[in-house]
Short mmCIF file of C-alpha atoms (C1' of nucleotides) in Angstrom, two decimals:
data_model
loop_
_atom_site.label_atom_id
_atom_site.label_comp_id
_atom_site.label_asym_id
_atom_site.label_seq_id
_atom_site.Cartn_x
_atom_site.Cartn_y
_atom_site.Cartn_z
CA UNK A 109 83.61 90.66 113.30
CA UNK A 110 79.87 91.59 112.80
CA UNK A 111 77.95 92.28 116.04
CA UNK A 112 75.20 94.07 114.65
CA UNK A 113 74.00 96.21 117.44
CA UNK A 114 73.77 94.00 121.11
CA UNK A 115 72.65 91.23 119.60
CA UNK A 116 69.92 90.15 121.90
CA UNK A 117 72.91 89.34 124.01
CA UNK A 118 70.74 86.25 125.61
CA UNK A 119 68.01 85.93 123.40
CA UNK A 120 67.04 82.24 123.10
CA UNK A 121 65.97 82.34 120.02
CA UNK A 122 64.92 84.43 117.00
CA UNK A 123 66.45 85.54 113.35
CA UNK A 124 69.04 87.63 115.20
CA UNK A 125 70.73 84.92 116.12
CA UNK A 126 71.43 84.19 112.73
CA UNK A 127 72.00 87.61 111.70
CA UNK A 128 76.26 87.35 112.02
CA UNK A 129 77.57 88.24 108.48
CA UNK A 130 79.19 84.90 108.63
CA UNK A 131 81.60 82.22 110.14
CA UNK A 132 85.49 83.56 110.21
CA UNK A 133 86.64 80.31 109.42
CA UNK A 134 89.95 81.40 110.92
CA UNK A 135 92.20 80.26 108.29
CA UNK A 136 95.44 81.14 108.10
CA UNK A 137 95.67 83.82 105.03
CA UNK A 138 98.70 83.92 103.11
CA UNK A 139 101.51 85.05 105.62
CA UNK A 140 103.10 88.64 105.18
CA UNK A 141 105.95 87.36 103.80
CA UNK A 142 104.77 85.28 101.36
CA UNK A 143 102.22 87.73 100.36
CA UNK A 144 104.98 90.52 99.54
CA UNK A 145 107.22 87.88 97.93
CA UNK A 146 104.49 86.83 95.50
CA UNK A 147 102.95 90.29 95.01
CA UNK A 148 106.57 91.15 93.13
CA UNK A 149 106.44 88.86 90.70
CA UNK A 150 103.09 90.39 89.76
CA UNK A 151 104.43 94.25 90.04
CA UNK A 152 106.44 93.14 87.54
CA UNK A 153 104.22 92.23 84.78
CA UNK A 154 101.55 95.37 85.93
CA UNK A 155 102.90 97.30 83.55
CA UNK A 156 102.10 97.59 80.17
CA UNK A 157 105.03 98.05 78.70
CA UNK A 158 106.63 95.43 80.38
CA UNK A 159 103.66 92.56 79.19
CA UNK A 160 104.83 94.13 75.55
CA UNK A 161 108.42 93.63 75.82
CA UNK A 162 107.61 90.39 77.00
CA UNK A 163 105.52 89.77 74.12
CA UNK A 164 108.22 90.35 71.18
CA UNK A 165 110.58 88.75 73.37
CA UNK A 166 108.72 85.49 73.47
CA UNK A 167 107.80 86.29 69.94
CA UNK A 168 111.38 86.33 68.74
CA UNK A 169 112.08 83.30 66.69
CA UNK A 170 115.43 82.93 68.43
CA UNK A 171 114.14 83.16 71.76
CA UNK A 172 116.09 86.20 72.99
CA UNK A 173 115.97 90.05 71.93
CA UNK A 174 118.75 92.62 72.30
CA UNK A 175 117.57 95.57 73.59
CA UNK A 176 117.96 97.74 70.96
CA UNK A 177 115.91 96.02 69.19
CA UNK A 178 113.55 96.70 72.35
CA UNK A 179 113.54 100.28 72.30
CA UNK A 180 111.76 101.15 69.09
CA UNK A 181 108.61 99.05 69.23
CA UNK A 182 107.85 100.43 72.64
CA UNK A 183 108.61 104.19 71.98
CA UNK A 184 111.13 104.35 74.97
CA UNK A 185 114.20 105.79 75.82
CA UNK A 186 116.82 103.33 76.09
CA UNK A 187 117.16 103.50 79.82
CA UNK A 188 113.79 103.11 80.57
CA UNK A 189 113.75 100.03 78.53
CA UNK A 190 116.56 99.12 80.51
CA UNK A 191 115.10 99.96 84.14
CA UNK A 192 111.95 97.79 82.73
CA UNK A 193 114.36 94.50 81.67
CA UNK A 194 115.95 94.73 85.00
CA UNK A 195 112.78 94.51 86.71
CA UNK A 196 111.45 91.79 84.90
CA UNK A 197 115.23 89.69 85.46
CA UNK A 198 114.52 90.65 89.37
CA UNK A 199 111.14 88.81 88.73
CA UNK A 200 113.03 85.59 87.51
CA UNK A 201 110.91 86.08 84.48
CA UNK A 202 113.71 87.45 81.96
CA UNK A 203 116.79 85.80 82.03
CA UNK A 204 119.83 88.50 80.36
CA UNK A 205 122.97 87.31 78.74
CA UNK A 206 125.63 89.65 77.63
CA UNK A 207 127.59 88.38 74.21
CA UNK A 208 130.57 91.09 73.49
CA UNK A 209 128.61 94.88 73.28
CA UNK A 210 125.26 93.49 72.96
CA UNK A 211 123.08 92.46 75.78
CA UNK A 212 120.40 89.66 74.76
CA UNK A 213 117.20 88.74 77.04
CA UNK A 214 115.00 85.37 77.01
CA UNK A 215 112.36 84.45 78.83
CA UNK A 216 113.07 81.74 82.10
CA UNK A 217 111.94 78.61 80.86
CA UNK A 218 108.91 77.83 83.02
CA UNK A 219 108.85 81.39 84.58
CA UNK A 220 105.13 82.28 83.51
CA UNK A 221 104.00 78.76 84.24
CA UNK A 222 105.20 79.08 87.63
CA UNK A 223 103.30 82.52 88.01
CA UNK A 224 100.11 81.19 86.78
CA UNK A 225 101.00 77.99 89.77
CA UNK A 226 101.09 81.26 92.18
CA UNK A 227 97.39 81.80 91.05
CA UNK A 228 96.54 78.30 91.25
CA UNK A 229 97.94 77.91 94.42
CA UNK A 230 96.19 80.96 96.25
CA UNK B 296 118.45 98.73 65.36
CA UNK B 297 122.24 97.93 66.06
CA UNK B 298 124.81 100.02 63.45
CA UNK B 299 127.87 99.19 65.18
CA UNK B 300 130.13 101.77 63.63
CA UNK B 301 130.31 102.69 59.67
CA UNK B 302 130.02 98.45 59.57
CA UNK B 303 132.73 98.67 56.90
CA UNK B 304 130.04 99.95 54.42
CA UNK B 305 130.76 98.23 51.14
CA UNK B 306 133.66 95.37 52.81
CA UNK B 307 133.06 92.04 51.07
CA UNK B 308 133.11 90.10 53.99
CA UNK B 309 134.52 89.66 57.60
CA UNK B 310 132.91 89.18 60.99
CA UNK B 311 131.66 92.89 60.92
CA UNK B 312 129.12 91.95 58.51
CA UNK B 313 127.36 89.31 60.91
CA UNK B 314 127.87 92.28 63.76
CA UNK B 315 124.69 93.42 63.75
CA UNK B 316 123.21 92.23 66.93
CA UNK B 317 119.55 90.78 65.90
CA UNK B 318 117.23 90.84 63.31
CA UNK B 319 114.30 92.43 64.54
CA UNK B 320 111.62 90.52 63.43
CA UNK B 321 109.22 92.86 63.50
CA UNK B 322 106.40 90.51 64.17
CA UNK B 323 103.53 93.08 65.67
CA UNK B 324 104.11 93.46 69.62
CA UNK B 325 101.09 93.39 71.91
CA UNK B 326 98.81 96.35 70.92
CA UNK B 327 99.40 99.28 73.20
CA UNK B 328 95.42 99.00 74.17
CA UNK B 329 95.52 95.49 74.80
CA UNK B 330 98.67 95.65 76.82
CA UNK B 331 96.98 98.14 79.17
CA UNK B 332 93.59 96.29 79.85
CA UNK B 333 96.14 93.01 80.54
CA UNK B 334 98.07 94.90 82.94
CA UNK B 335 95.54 96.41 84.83
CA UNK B 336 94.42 92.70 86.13
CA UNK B 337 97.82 92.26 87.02
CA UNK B 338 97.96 95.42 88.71
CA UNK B 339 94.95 94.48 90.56
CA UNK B 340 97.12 91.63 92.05
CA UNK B 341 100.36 93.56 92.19
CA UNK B 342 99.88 94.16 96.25
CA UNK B 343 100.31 91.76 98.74
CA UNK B 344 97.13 92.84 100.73
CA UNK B 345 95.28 91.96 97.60
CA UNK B 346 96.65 88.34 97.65
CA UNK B 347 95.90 87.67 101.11
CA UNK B 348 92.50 89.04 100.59
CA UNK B 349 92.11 86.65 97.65
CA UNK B 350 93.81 83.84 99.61
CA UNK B 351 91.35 84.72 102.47
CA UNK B 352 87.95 84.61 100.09
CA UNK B 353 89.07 81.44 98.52
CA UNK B 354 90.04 79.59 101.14
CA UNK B 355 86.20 80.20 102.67
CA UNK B 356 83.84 77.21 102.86
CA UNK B 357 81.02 78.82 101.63
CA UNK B 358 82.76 80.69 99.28
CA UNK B 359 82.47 84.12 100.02
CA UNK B 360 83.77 86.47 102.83
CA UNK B 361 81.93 89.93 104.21
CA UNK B 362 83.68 92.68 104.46
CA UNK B 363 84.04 92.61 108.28
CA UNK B 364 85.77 89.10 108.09
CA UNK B 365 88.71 90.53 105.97
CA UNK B 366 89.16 93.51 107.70
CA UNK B 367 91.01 92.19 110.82
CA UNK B 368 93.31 89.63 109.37
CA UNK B 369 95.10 91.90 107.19
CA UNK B 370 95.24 94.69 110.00
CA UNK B 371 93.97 97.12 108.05
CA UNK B 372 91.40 100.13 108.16
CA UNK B 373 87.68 99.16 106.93
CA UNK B 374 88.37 102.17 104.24
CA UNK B 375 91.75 100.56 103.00
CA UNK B 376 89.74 97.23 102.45
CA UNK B 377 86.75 98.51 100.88
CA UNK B 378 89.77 100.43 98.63
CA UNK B 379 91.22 97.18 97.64
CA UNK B 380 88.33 94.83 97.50
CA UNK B 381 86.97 97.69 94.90
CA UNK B 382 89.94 97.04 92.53
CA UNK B 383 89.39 93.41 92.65
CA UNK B 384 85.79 93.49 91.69
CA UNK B 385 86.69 96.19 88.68
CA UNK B 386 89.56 93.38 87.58
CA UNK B 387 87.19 91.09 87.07
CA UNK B 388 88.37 88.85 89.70
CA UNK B 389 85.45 89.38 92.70
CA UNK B 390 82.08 89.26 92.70
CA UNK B 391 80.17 91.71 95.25
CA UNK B 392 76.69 90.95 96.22
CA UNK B 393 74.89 92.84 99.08
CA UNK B 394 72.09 90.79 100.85
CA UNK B 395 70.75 92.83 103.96
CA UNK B 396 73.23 94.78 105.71
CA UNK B 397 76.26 93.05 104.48
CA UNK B 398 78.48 93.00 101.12
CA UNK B 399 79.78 89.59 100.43
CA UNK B 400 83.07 88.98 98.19
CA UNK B 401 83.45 85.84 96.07
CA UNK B 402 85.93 84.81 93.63
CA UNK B 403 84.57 85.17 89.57
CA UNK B 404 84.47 81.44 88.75
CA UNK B 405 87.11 81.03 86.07
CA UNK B 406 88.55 84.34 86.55
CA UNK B 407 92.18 83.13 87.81
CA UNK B 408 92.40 81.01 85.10
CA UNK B 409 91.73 83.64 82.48
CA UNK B 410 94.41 85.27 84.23
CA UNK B 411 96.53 82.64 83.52
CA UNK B 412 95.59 82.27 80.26
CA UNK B 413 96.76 85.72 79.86
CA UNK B 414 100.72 84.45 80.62
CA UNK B 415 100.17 82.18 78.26
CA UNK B 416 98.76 83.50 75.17
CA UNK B 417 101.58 86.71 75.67
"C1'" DC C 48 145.32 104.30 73.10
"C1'" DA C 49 141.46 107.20 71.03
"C1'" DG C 50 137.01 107.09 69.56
"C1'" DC C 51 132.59 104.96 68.79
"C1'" DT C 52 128.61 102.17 70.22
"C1'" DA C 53 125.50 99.32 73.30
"C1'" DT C 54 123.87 99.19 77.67
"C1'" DA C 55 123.55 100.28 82.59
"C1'" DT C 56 123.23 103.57 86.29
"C1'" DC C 57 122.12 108.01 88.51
"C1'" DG C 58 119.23 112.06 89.74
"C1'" DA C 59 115.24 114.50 89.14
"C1'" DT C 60 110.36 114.84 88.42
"C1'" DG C 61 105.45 114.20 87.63
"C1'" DG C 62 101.93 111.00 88.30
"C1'" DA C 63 99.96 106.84 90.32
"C1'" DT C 64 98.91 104.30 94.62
"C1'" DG C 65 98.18 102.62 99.53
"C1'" DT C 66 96.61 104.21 103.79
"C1'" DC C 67 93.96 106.66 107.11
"C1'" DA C 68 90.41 109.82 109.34
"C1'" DA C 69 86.14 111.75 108.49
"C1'" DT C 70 81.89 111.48 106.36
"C1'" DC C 71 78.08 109.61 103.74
"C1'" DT C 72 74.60 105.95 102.54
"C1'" DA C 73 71.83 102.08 103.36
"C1'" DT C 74 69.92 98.74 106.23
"C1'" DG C 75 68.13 96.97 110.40
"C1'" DT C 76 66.19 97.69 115.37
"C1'" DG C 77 63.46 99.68 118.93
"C1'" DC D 291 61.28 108.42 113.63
"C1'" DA D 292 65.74 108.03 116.28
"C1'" DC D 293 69.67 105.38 116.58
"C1'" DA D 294 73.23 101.94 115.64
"C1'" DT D 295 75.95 99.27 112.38
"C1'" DA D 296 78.09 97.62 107.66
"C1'" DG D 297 80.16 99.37 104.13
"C1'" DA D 298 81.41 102.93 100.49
"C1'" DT D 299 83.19 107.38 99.37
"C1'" DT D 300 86.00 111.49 99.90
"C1'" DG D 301 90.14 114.21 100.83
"C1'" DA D 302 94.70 114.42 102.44
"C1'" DC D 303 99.20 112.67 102.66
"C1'" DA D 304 103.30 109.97 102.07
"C1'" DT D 305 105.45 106.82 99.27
"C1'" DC D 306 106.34 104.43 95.17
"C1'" DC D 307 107.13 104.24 90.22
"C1'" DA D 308 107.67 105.24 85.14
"C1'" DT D 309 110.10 108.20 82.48
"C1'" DC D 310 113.74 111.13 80.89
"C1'" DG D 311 118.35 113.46 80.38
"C1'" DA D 312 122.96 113.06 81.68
"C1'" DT D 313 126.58 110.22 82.69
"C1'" DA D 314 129.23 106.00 83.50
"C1'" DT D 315 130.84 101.43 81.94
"C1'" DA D 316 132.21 97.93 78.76
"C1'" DG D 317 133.38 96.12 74.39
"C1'" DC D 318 134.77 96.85 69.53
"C1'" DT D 319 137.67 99.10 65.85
"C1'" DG D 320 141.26 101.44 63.87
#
DNA sequence: CAGCTATATCGATGGATGTCAATCTATGTG
DNA sequence: CACATAGATTGACATCCATCGATATAGCTG
């Protein structure tokens, strides 16, 4: 809260009377909870390299990407390509399919339109 | 790329030839530039003090919120909020404009949806 | 089963990040 | 001008995180 010195504390009248910053309006913020819950989702895409591997993975005509088809584009070592795809499947944005040795990853149908319905819904 | 053992180098045919795991497609990835600048917005809403502080501007009548309104909702030091408010404005998502004594916060008009638009032009 | 390959996991490490206390700057008041 | 307040900046510190090398796991092949 803004008290700005005393305040005139009984003033009748006057410009400091107006002079609080403004009206707290007392709404209830986003709860703790929530906050942390939703603030994952966008740890996982804060990362460049993750927004890339997103990008060939949407960009893959088949939907889905193995990852070692991953690794070179980005420049990574294959476990760090890995630690990324895990995060992003924690997100709910990636979902990961294993067929025999390869593992193959495709974007959660509706995933980023549900993020940008987190930013809507504020 | 996937090799998959000597792939029976000159064999005719057989399941080993269809073993490779993907073809890459090699359709150009997100530029390494662009995927920084993207994921610095996301960054910027990668912490769940950030969201509430968002949630908390936003939800405001008038539109905008001083500094000493956001600092004791979030239960946080007036240096940590100053901190985080700073990232927002840099992100493009707040708008800062000091009149008198006080530093009012308002959300960039448009500037969630360009965030969305982000997710969807990956 | 032995060996090879794709991928995941582990441990370590350097760098980024959130938080606070202290301080600085600017504005308003007497 | 002296003083108080709103807010930003700085420096320190603890924690988190991206990355890598080494290793483990699982599936294929002979």
């Amino acid at each position: 809260m803004c008290i700005m010195g005393v305040m005139n504390l009984l003033q009748t009248a006057g410009p400091a009377v107006d002079a609080s910053c403004c009206v707290p309006s007392s709404k209830p913020a986003l709860s703790v909870e929530e906050a942390q819950r939703k603030a994952l989702v966008f740890k996982a895409l804060a990362d460049p390299n993750r927004l890339r591997l997103l990008s060939i993975v949407k960009a893959e005509e088949s939907g889905e990407s193995c990852v070692c088809d991953l690794t070179e584009p980005l420049d990574l070592g294959q476990p760090t390509v890995s630690h990324h795809l895990k995060i992003l499947v924690e997100a709910g944005i990636l979902h990961r399919e294993k067929r025999g040795t390869w593992a193959y990853y495709s974007l959660v149908p509706g995933a980023l339109d549900d993020v940008a319905g987190i930013l809507s819904a504020l």
